Amino acid sequence: MLEVSGLGAGYGAVQVLWDVDLTVNEGELVAIIGPNGAGKTT
């Protein structure tokens, strides 16, 4: 299981993620999709 709580991230002064909570249970698949430059790798 993977559990994330209260995650935030940014580039310098630009905040791109705020207070993200995520739980992935065993056997589940999760995909993060979005356009280029949207912060998926962050």
Tab-separated table of N, CA and C in Angstrom:
chain	number	residue	atom	x	y	z
A	1	MET	N	0.845	-1.174	0.000
A	1	MET	CA	0.000	0.000	0.000
A	1	MET	C	0.890	1.237	0.000
A	2	LEU	N	0.442	2.239	-0.696
A	2	LEU	CA	1.105	3.541	-0.710
A	2	LEU	C	0.120	4.559	-0.171
A	3	GLU	N	0.551	5.355	0.800
A	3	GLU	CA	-0.322	6.388	1.352
A	3	GLU	C	0.444	7.701	1.438
A	4	VAL	N	-0.151	8.752	0.899
A	4	VAL	CA	0.427	10.093	0.921
A	4	VAL	C	-0.603	11.016	1.556
A	5	SER	N	-0.150	11.893	2.438
A	5	SER	CA	-1.079	12.801	3.105
A	5	SER	C	-0.483	14.195	3.193
A	6	GLY	N	-1.224	15.197	2.726
A	6	GLY	CA	-0.806	16.589	2.845
A	6	GLY	C	0.347	16.983	1.942
A	7	LEU	N	0.513	16.301	0.806
A	7	LEU	CA	1.623	16.582	-0.098
A	7	LEU	C	1.455	17.933	-0.777
A	8	GLY	N	2.526	18.689	-0.841
A	8	GLY	CA	2.557	19.944	-1.581
A	8	GLY	C	3.861	20.017	-2.349
A	9	ALA	N	3.852	20.712	-3.476
A	9	ALA	CA	5.067	20.850	-4.274
A	9	ALA	C	4.983	22.118	-5.098
A	10	GLY	N	6.161	22.592	-5.514
A	10	GLY	CA	6.177	23.787	-6.337
A	10	GLY	C	7.510	23.981	-7.018
A	11	TYR	N	7.565	25.007	-7.827
A	11	TYR	CA	8.774	25.413	-8.535
A	11	TYR	C	9.094	26.821	-8.079
A	12	GLY	N	10.080	26.972	-7.199
A	12	GLY	CA	10.380	28.293	-6.663
A	12	GLY	C	9.169	28.834	-5.922
A	13	ALA	N	8.684	29.993	-6.322
A	13	ALA	CA	7.541	30.614	-5.657
A	13	ALA	C	6.195	30.145	-6.219
A	14	VAL	N	6.209	29.267	-7.229
A	14	VAL	CA	4.967	28.828	-7.867
A	14	VAL	C	4.528	27.490	-7.277
A	15	GLN	N	3.440	27.489	-6.537
A	15	GLN	CA	2.898	26.267	-5.948
A	15	GLN	C	2.075	25.531	-7.003
A	16	VAL	N	2.348	24.218	-7.204
A	16	VAL	CA	1.621	23.451	-8.217
A	16	VAL	C	0.768	22.326	-7.623
A	17	LEU	N	1.055	21.922	-6.403
A	17	LEU	CA	0.237	20.937	-5.699
A	17	LEU	C	-0.044	21.443	-4.297
A	18	TRP	N	-1.275	21.283	-3.849
A	18	TRP	CA	-1.665	21.725	-2.511
A	18	TRP	C	-2.372	20.593	-1.785
A	19	ASP	N	-1.874	20.224	-0.618
A	19	ASP	CA	-2.575	19.329	0.316
A	19	ASP	C	-3.166	18.089	-0.370
A	20	VAL	N	-2.341	17.358	-1.110
A	20	VAL	CA	-2.796	16.164	-1.830
A	20	VAL	C	-2.779	14.958	-0.893
A	21	ASP	N	-3.888	14.234	-0.842
A	21	ASP	CA	-3.994	12.974	-0.112
A	21	ASP	C	-4.262	11.869	-1.129
A	22	LEU	N	-3.558	10.738	-0.987
A	22	LEU	CA	-3.709	9.642	-1.947
A	22	LEU	C	-3.438	8.325	-1.243
A	23	THR	N	-4.302	7.347	-1.470
A	23	THR	CA	-4.081	5.990	-0.978
A	23	THR	C	-4.233	5.028	-2.150
A	24	VAL	N	-3.227	4.186	-2.351
A	24	VAL	CA	-3.265	3.153	-3.381
A	24	VAL	C	-3.111	1.819	-2.663
A	25	ASN	N	-4.150	1.012	-2.736
A	25	ASN	CA	-4.135	-0.281	-2.066
A	25	ASN	C	-3.489	-1.347	-2.941
A	26	GLU	N	-3.072	-2.439	-2.310
A	26	GLU	CA	-2.458	-3.552	-3.027
A	26	GLU	C	-3.387	-4.032	-4.136
A	27	GLY	N	-2.829	-4.221	-5.331
A	27	GLY	CA	-3.592	-4.693	-6.472
A	27	GLY	C	-4.250	-3.597	-7.288
A	28	GLU	N	-4.218	-2.357	-6.812
A	28	GLU	CA	-4.798	-1.246	-7.560
A	28	GLU	C	-3.765	-0.639	-8.496
A	29	LEU	N	-4.229	-0.124	-9.614
A	29	LEU	CA	-3.383	0.595	-10.555
A	29	LEU	C	-3.843	2.043	-10.595
A	30	VAL	N	-2.880	2.958	-10.656
A	30	VAL	CA	-3.190	4.387	-10.695
A	30	VAL	C	-2.392	5.021	-11.820
A	31	ALA	N	-3.030	5.893	-12.575
A	31	ALA	CA	-2.355	6.636	-13.637
A	31	ALA	C	-2.559	8.123	-13.394
A	32	ILE	N	-1.486	8.876	-13.550
A	32	ILE	CA	-1.566	10.331	-13.463
A	32	ILE	C	-1.423	10.856	-14.883
A	33	ILE	N	-2.462	11.522	-15.365
A	33	ILE	CA	-2.457	11.998	-16.744
A	33	ILE	C	-2.621	13.510	-16.781
A	34	GLY	N	-2.137	14.103	-17.852
A	34	GLY	CA	-2.280	15.539	-18.041
A	34	GLY	C	-1.355	16.013	-19.139
A	35	PRO	N	-1.511	17.267	-19.533
A	35	PRO	CA	-0.685	17.806	-20.613
A	35	PRO	C	0.771	18.004	-20.181
A	36	ASN	N	1.648	18.149	-21.161
A	36	ASN	CA	3.047	18.456	-20.869
A	36	ASN	C	3.125	19.745	-20.058
A	37	GLY	N	4.021	19.760	-19.077
A	37	GLY	CA	4.222	20.953	-18.264
A	37	GLY	C	3.205	21.131	-17.151
A	38	ALA	N	2.378	20.113	-16.901
A	38	ALA	CA	1.328	20.230	-15.885
A	38	ALA	C	1.787	19.809	-14.490
A	39	GLY	N	3.025	19.287	-14.345
A	39	GLY	CA	3.538	18.910	-13.032
A	39	GLY	C	3.390	17.446	-12.673
A	40	LYS	N	3.167	16.579	-13.636
A	40	LYS	CA	2.995	15.158	-13.342
A	40	LYS	C	4.232	14.553	-12.690
A	41	THR	N	5.390	14.887	-13.154
A	41	THR	CA	6.624	14.336	-12.594
A	41	THR	C	6.846	14.822	-11.167
A	42	THR	N	6.450	16.034	-10.879
A	42	THR	CA	6.582	16.580	-9.530
A	42	THR	C	5.799	15.735	-8.569
